[in-house]
CSV table of C-alpha atoms in Angstrom, one decimal:
chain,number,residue,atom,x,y,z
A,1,UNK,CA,-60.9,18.2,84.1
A,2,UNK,CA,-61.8,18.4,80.5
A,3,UNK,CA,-65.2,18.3,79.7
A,4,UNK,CA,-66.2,17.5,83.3
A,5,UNK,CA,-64.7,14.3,83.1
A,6,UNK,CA,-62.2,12.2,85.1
A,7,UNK,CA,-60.8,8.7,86.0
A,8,UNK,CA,-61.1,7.4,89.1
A,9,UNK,CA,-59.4,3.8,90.3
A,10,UNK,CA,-62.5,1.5,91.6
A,11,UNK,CA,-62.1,-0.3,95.4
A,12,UNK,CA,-64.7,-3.5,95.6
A,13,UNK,CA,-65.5,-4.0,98.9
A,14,UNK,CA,-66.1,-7.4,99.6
A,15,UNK,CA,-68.6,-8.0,102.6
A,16,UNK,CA,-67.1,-6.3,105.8
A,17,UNK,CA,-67.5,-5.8,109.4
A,18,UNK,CA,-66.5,-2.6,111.6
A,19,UNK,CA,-66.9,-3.4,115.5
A,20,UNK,CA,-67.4,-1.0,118.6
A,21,UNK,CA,-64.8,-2.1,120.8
A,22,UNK,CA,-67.8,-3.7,123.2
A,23,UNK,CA,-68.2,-6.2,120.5
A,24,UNK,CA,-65.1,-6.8,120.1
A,25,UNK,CA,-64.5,-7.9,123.4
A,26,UNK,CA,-68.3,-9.7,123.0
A,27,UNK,CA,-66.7,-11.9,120.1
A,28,UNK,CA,-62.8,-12.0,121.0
A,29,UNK,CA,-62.7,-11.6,125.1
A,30,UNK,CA,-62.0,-8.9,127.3
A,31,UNK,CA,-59.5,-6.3,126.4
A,32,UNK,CA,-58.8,-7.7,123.3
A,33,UNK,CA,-57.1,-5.2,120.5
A,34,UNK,CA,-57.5,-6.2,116.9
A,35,UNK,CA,-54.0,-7.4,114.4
A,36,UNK,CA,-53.3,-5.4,111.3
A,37,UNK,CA,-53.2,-7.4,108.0
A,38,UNK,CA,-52.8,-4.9,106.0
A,39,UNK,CA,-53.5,-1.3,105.3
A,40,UNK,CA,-56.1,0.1,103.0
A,41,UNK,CA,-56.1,2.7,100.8
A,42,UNK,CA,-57.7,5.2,103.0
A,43,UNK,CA,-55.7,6.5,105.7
A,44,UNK,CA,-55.4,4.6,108.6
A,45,UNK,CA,-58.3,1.9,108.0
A,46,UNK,CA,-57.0,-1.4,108.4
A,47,UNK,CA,-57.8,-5.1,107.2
A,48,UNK,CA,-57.8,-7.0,110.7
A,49,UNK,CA,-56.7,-10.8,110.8
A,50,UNK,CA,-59.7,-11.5,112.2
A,51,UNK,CA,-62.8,-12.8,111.3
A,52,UNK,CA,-66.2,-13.1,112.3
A,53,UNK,CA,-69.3,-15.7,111.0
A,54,UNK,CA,-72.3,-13.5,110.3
A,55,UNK,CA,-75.6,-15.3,110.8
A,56,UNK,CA,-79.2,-14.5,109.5
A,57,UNK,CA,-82.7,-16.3,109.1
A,58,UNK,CA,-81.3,-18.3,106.3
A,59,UNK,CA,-77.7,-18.7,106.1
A,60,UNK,CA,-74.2,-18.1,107.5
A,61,UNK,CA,-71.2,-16.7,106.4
A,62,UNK,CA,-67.9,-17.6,107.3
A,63,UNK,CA,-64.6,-15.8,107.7
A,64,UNK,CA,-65.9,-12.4,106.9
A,65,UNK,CA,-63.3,-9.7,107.5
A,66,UNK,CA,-62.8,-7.6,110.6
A,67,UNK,CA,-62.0,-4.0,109.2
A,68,UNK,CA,-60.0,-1.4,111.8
A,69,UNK,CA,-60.0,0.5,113.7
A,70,UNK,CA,-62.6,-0.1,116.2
A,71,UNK,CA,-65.6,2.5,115.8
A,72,UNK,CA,-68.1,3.9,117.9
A,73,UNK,CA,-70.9,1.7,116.5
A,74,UNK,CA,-70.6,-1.8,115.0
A,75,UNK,CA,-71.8,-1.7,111.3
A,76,UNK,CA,-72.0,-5.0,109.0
A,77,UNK,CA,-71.8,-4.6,105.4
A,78,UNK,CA,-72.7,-7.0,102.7
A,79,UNK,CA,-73.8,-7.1,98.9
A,80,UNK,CA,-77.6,-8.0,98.2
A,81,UNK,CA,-76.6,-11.2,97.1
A,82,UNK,CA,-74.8,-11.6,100.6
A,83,UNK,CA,-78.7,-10.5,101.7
A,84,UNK,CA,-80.3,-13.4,100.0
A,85,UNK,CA,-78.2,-16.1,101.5
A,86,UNK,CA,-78.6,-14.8,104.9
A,87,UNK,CA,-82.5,-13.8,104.5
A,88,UNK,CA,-82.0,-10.2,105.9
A,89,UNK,CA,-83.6,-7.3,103.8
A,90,UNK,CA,-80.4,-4.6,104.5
A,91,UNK,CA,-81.7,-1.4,103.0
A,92,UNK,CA,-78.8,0.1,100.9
A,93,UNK,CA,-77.5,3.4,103.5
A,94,UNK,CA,-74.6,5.7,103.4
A,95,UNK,CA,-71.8,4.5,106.3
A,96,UNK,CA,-73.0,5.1,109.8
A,97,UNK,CA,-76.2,6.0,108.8
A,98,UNK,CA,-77.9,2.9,110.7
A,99,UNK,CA,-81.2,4.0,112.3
A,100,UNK,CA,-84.4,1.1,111.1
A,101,UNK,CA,-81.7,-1.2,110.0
A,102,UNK,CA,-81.9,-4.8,110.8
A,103,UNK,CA,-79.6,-7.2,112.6
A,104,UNK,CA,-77.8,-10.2,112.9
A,105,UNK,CA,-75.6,-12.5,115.0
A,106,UNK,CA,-72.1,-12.2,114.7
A,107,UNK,CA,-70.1,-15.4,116.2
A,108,UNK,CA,-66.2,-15.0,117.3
A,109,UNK,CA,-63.8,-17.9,118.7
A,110,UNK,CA,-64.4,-16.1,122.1
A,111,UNK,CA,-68.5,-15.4,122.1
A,112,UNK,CA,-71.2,-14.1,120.0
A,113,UNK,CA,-72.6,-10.4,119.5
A,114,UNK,CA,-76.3,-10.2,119.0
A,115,UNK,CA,-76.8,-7.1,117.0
A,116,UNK,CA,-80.2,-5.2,117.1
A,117,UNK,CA,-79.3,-3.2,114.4
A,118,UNK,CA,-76.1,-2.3,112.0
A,119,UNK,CA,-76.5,-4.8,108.8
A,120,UNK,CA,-76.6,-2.5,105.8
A,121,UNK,CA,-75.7,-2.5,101.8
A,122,UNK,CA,-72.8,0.1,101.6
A,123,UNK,CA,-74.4,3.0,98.8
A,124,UNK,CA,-71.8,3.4,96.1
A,125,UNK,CA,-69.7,6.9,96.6
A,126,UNK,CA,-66.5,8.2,95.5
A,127,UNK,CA,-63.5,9.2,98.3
A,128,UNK,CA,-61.5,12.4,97.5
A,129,UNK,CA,-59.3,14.9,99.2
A,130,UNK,CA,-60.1,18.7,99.3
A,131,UNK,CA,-57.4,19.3,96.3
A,132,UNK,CA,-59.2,16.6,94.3
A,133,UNK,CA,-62.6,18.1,94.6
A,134,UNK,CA,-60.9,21.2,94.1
A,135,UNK,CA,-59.8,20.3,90.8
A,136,UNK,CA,-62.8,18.3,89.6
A,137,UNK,CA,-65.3,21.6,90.8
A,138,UNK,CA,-67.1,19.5,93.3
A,139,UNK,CA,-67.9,19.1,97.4
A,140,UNK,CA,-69.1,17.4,99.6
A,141,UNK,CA,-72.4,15.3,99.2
A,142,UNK,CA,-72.5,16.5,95.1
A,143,UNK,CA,-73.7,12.9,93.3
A,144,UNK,CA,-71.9,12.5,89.9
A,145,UNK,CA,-72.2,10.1,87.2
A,146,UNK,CA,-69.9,7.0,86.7
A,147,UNK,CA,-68.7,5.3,83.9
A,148,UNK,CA,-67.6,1.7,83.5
A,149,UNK,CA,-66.6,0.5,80.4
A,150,UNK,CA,-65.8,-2.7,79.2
A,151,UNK,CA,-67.3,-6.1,78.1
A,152,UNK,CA,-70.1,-5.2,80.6
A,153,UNK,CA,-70.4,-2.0,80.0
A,154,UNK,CA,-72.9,0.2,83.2
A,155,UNK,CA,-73.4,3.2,83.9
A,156,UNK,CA,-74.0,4.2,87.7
A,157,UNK,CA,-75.9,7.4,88.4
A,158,UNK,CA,-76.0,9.7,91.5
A,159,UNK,CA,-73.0,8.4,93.1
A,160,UNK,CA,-72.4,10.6,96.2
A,161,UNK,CA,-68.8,12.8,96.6
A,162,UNK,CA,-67.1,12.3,99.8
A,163,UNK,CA,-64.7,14.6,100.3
A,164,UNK,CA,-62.0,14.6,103.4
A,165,UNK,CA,-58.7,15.3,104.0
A,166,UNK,CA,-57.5,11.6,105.3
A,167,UNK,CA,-59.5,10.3,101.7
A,168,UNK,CA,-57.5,9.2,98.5
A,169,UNK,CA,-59.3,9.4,95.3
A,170,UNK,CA,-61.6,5.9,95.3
A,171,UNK,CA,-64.7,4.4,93.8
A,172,UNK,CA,-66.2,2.6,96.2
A,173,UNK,CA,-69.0,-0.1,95.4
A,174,UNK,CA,-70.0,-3.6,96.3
A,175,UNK,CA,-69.1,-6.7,94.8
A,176,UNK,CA,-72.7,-6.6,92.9
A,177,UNK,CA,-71.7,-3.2,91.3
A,178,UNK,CA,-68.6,-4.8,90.4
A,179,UNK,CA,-69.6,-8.1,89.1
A,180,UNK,CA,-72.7,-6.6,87.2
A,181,UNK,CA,-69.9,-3.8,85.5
A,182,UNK,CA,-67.2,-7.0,85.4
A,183,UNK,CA,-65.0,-4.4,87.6
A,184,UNK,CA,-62.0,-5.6,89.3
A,185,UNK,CA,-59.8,-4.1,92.1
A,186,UNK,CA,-57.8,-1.0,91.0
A,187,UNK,CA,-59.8,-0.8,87.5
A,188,UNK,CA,-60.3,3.0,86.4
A,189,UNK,CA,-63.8,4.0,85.6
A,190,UNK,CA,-65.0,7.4,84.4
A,191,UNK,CA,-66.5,10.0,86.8
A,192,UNK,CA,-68.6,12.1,84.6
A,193,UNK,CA,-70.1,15.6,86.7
A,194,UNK,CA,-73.0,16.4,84.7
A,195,UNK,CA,-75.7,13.7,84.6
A,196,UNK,CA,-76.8,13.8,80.6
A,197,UNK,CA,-77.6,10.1,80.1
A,198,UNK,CA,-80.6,10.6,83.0
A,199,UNK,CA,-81.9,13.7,80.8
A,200,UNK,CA,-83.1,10.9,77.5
A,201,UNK,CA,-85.3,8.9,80.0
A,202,UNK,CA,-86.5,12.5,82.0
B,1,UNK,CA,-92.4,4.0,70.5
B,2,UNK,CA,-92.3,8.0,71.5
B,3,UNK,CA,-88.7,9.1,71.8
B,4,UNK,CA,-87.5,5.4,71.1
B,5,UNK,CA,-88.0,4.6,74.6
B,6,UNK,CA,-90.5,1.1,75.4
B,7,UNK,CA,-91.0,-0.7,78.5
B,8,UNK,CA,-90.2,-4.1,79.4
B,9,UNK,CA,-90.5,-6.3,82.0
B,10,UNK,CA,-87.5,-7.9,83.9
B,11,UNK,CA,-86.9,-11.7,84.5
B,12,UNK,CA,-84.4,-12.0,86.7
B,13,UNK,CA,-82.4,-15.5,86.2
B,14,UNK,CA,-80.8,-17.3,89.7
B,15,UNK,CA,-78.1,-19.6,88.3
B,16,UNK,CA,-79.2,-22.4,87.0
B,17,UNK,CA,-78.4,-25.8,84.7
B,18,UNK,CA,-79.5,-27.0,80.9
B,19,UNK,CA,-78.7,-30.3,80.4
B,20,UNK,CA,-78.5,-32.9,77.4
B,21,UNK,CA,-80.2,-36.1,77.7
B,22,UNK,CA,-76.9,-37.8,78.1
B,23,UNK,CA,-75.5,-35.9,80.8
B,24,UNK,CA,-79.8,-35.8,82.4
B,25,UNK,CA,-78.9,-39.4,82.4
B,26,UNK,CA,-75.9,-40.0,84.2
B,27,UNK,CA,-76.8,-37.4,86.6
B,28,UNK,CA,-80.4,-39.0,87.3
B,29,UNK,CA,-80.3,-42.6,85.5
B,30,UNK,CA,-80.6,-44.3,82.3
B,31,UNK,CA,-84.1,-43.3,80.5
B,32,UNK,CA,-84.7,-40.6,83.4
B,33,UNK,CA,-87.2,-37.4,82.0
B,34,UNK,CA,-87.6,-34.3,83.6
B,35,UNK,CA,-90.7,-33.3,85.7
B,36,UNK,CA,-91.8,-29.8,85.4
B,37,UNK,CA,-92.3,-27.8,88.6
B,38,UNK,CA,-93.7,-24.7,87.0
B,39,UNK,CA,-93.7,-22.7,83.2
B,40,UNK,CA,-90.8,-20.3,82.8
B,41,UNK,CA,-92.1,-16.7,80.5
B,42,UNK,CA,-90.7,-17.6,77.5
B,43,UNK,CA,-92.7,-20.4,75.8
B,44,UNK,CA,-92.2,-24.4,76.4
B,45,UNK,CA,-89.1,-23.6,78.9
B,46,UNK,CA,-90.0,-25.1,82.3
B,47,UNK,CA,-88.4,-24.9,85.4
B,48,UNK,CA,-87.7,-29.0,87.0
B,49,UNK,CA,-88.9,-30.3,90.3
B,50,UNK,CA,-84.8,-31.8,89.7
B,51,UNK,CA,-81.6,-29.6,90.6
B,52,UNK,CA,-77.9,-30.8,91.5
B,53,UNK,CA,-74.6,-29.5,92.9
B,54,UNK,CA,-72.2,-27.3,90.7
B,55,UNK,CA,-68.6,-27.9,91.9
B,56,UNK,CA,-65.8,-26.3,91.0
B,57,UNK,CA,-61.9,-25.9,92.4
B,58,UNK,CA,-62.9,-24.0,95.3
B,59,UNK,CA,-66.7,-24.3,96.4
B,60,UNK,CA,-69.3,-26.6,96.0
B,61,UNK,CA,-73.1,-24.5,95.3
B,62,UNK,CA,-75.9,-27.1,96.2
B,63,UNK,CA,-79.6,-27.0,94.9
B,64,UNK,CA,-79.0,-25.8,91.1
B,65,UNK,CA,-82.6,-25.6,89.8
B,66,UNK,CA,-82.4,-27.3,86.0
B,67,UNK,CA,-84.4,-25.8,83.2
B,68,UNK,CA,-85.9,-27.9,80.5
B,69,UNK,CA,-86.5,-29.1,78.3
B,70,UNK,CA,-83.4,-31.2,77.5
B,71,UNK,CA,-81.0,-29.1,75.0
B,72,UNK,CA,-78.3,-30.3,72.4
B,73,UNK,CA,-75.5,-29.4,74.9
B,74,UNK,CA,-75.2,-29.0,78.7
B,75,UNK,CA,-75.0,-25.5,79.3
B,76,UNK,CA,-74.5,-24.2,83.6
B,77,UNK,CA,-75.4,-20.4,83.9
B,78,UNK,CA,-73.5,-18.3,87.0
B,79,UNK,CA,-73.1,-15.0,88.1
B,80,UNK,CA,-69.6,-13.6,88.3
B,81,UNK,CA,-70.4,-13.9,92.0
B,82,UNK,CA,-70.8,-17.9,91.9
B,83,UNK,CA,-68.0,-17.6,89.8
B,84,UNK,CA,-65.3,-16.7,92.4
B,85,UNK,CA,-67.2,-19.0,95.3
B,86,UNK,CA,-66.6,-22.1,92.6
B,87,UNK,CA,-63.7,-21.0,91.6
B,88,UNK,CA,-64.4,-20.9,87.5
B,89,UNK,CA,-63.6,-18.0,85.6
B,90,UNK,CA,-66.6,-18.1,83.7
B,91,UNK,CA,-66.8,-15.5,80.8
B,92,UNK,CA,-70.1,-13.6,80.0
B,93,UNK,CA,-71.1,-15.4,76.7
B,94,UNK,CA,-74.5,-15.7,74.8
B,95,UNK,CA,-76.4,-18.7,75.1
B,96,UNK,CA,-75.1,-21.6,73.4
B,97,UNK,CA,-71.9,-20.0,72.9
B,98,UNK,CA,-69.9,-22.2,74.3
B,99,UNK,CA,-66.2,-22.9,73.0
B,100,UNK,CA,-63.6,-22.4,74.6
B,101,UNK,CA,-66.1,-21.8,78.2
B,102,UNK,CA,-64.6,-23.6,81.4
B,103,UNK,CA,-66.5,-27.0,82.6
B,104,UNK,CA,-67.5,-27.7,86.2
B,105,UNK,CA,-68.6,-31.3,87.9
B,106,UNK,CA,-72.0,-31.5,88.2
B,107,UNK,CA,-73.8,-34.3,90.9
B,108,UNK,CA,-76.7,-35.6,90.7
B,109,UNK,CA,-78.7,-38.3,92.8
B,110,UNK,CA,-77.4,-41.1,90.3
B,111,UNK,CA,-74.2,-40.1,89.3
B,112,UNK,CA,-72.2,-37.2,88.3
B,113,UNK,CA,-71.1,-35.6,84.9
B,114,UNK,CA,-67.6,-34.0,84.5
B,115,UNK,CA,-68.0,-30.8,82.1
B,116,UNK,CA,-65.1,-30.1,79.8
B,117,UNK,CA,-66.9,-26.6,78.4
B,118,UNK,CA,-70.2,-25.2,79.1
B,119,UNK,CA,-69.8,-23.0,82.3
B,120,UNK,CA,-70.7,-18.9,81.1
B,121,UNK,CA,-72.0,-15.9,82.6
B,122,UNK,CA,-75.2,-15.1,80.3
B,123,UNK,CA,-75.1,-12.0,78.9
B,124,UNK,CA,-77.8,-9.8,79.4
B,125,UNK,CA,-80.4,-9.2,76.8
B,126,UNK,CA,-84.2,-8.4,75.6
B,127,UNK,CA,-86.2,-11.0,73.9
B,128,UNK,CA,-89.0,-10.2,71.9
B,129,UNK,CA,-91.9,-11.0,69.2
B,130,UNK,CA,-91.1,-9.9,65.7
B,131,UNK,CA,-94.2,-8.1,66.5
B,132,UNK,CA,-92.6,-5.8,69.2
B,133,UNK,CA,-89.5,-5.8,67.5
B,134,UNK,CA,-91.8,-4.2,64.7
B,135,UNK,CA,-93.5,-1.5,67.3
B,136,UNK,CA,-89.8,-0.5,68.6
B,137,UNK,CA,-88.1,-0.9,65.1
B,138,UNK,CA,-85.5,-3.1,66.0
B,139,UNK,CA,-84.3,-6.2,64.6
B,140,UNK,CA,-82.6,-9.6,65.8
B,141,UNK,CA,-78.8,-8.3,67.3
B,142,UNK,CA,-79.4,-5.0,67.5
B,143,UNK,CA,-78.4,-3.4,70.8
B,144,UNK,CA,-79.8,-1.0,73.1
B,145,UNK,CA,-79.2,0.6,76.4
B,146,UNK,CA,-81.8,0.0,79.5
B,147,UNK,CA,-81.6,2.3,82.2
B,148,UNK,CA,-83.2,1.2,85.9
B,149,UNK,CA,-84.6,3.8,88.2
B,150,UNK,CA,-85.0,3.3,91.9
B,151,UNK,CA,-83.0,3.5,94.8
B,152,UNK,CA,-79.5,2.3,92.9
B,153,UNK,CA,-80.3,3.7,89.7
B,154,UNK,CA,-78.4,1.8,86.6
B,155,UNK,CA,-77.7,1.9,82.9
B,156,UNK,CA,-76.8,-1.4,81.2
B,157,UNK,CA,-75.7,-0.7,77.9
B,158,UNK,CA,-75.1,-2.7,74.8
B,159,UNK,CA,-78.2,-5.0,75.8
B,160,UNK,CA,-78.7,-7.7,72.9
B,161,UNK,CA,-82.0,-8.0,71.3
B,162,UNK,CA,-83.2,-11.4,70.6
B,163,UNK,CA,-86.2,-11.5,68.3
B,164,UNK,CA,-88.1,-15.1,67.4
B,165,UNK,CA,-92.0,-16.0,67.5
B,166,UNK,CA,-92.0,-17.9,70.8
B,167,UNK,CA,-90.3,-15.2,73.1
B,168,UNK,CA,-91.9,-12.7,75.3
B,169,UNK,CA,-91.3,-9.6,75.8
B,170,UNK,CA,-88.5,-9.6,78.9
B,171,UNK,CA,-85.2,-8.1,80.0
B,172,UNK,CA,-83.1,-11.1,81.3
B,173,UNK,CA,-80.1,-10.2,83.2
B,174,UNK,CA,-78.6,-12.0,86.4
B,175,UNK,CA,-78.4,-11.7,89.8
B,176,UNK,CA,-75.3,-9.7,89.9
B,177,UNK,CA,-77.2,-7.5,87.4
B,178,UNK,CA,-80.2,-7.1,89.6
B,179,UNK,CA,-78.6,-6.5,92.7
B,180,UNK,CA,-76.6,-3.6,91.2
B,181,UNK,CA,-79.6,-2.4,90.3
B,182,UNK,CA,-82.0,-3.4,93.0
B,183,UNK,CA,-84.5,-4.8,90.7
B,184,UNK,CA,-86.8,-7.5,91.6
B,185,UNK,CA,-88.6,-10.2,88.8
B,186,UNK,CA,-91.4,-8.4,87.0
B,187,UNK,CA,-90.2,-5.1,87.7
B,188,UNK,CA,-90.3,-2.6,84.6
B,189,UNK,CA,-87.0,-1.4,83.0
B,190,UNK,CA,-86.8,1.7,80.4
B,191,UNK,CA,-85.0,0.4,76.8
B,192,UNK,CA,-84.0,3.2,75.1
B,193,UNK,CA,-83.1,2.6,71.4
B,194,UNK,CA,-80.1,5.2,70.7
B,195,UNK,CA,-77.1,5.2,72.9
B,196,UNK,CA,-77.0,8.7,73.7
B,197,UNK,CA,-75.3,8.1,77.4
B,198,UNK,CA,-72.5,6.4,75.5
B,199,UNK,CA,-71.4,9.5,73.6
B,200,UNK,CA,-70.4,11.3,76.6
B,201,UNK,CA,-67.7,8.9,77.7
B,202,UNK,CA,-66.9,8.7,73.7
């Protein structure tokens, strides 16, 4: 990795659902197992066919994707605009971390899941294997710099390393990180170790 | 100006409409004038009591607030976010800057105007006095790079600076833009004059 630098391809995540299998069965009936549309990059994740209307104070959205498999706790993620519309305040939280965060109603063709918790804005982070980190000189939970250039050039500072065997080298971020760095799907952006640019404002 | 590095407040700008009297017109009827609803920062723009519909191929975004006064030509600000719910592949383009830009249909309570251009993503940018332009020894289309602290900590580079009598000092950037960034109106951004973060990646 010369000079501490490398390129990394970028995966927007558009607002997403992951259910427990209790809500699943809440929103699609009893026993009910969720359809593949399509994998994703990371190892067995999945983009279900179904879809799910996520309600708030304010708004509703329809036909947000189902991602798979089922997980032990049901987390909804959307972008701050996606917050807005809805009029819930998600705090922006690493996956799974979902203690204090607010809810929401999710509606299915079968029933309705009233969530007490779960909403949240995904925090930006980069996926990688153990040979990748390897490579790059980094672990687990290190926070690196990233670089998206461009006709709207950003830079995005203290993105968190997540490194596991079943991950494939991916940015992550939301479609505000994306749209605010005019970022599309499968873009390459520069991860840069050392974090120099937050040294001139220091 | 120690280190090059100033302060400015953020105006963050929802999407919103200029019109031209003819188009005010056939949206609102013949001889119509805008009523203000409140003073924008920068001085003699007003936000209107009046807003319409932006439509594009595929959505329909209700309640566009309108900001006068009337301008030479119709000109409908987005984010890249609107973009893809309308359906327009609005390109990030200075004010006024508008050949070659997509058009939209716009509805009003009288009647609608079909837009053959005028539909852009603003690019972000700084205005200022001459007399803060003096204090930070920059001039009228320089560029500069403002970096946003906080909990999803940013750098926008190549921000334009716009320098005339009647503006105030202000970062104006869209919603996409402040989302990245979590950055509310009136918050303070750091402009730093060189582009030292850009060398890195160089």
């Amino acid at each position: 990795m010369k000079k501490g630098i490398m390129q990394v391809p970028a995966g927007v995540s558009n607002r997403h659902v992951h259910l427990s299998q209790e809500d699943l069965e809440k929103l699609f009936g009893a026993g009910y197992e969720l359809t593949k549309l399509k994998d994703l990059s990371q190892q067995g994740e999945f983009a279900a066919r179904e879809t799910v209307s996520v309600i708030g104070p304010k708004g509703i959205i329809e036909g947000v994707r189902i991602l798979g498999p089922v997980r032990k706790e049901t987390q909804v993620e959307i972008s701050r605009t996606d917050g807005f519309r809805l009029g819930i305040d998600a705090p922006v939280r690493q996956s799974g971390h979902l203690e204090g965060t607010p809810g929401c109603l999710l509606v299915g063709p079968k029933g309705v899941a009233v969530l007490e918790k779960g909403v949240i804005v995904a925090a930006i982070h980069i996926h990688m294997s153990p040979s990748d980190a390897q490579k790059a000189n980094l672990k687990d939970g290190d926070k690196v710099t990233v670089f998206i250039g461009g006709q709207r050039p950003v830079t995005f500072h203290e993105v968190l390393v997540r490194v596991h065997p079943r991950f494939r080298l991916e940015l992550h971020l939301d479609t505000d990180e994306a749209n605010a760095a005019w970022l599309n799907n499968g873009d390459k952006v520069w991860m840069v170790k050392d974090q120099q640019s937050l040294s001139m404002v220091g």
